[in-house]
Coordinates of C-alpha atoms in Angstrom, one line a residue:
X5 CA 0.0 0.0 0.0
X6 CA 2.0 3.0 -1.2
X7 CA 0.4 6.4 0.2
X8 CA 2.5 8.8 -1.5
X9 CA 6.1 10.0 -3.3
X10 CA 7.1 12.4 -0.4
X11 CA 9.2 11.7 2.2
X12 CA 6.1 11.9 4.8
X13 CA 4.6 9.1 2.6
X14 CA 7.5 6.5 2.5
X15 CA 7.7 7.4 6.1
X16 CA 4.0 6.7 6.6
X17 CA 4.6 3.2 4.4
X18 CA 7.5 2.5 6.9
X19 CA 5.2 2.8 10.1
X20 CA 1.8 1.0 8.0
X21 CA 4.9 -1.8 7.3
X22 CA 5.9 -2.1 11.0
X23 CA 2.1 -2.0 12.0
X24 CA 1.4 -4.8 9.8
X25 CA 4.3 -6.9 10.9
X26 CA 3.4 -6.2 14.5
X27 CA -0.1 -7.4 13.8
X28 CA 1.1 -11.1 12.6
X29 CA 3.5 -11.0 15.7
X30 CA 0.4 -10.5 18.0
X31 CA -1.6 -13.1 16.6
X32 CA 0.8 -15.7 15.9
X33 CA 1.4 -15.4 19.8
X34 CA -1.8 -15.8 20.6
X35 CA -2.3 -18.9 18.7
X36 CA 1.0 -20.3 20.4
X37 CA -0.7 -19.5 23.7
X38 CA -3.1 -22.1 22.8
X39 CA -1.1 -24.9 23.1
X40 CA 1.0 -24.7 25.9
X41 CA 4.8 -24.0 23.9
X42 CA 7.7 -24.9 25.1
X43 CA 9.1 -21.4 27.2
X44 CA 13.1 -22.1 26.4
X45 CA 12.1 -22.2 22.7
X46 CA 14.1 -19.0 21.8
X47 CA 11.2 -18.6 19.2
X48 CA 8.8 -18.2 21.8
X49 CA 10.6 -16.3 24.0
X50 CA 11.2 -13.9 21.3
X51 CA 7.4 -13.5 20.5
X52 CA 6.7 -13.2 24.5
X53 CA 9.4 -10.6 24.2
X54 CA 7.6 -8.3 21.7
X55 CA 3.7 -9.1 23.3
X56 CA 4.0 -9.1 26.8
X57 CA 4.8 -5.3 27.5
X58 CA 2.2 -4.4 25.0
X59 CA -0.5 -6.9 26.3
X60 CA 0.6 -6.2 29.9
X61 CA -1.7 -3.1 30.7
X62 CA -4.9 -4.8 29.4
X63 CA -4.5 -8.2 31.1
X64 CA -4.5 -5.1 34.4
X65 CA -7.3 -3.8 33.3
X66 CA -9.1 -6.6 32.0
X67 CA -7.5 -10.0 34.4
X68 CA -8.5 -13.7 32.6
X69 CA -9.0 -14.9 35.8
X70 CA -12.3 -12.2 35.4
X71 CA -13.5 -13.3 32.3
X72 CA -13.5 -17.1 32.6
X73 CA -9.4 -17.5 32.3
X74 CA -9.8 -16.1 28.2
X75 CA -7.1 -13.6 27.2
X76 CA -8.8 -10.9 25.4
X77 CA -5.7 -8.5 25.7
X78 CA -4.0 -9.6 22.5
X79 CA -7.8 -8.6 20.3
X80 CA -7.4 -5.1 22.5
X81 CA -3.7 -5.1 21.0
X82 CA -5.1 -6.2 17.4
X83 CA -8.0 -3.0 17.9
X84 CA -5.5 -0.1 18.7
X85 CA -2.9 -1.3 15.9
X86 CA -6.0 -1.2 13.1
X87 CA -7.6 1.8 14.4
X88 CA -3.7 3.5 14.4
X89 CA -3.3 2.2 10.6
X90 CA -6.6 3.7 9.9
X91 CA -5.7 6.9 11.2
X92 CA -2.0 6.9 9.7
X93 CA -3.9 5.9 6.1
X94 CA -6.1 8.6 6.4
X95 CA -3.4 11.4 7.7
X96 CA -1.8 10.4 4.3
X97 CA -4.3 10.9 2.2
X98 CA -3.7 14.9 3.0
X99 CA -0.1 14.2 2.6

């Protein structure tokens, strides 16, 4: 998705790339979570390494223990990158 040929636009690209990237890594954690993985896989602890600081404040706001032990801080996570891409898309189209 190319939003422009300024310098504001490839920047824009850059942070829509980095969003979109960020977006697999949230959900491709999640699915691990489902199926008890192996903690010393250095895979795992790499994806735990980039999700847990950014699902940390919703799992305080939001504990699983309060919602029948289901996570729901990585589809907060998933929300606030897509709404951020939306906004970034739309900021470029001015650009």
């Amino acid at each position: 998705m190319s939003v422009g040929g300024s310098a504001a636009g490839a920047l824009i690209d850059a942070v829509l790339w980095l969003l979109h990237a960020l977006q697999i890594v949230v959900i491709v954690a999640a699915l691990i979570s489902w199926v008890s993985p192996d903690p010393r896989n250095p895979i795992v602890r790499a994806l735990y390494a980039v999700t847990e600081p950014l699902f940390r404040p919703f799992r305080k706001l939001l504990p699983p223990y309060r919602t029948g032990n289901i996570d729901f801080s990585p589809l907060f996570v998933l929300l606030i990158i897509f709404l951020l891409s939306r906004f970034l898309v739309r900021l470029a189209g001015g650009i």
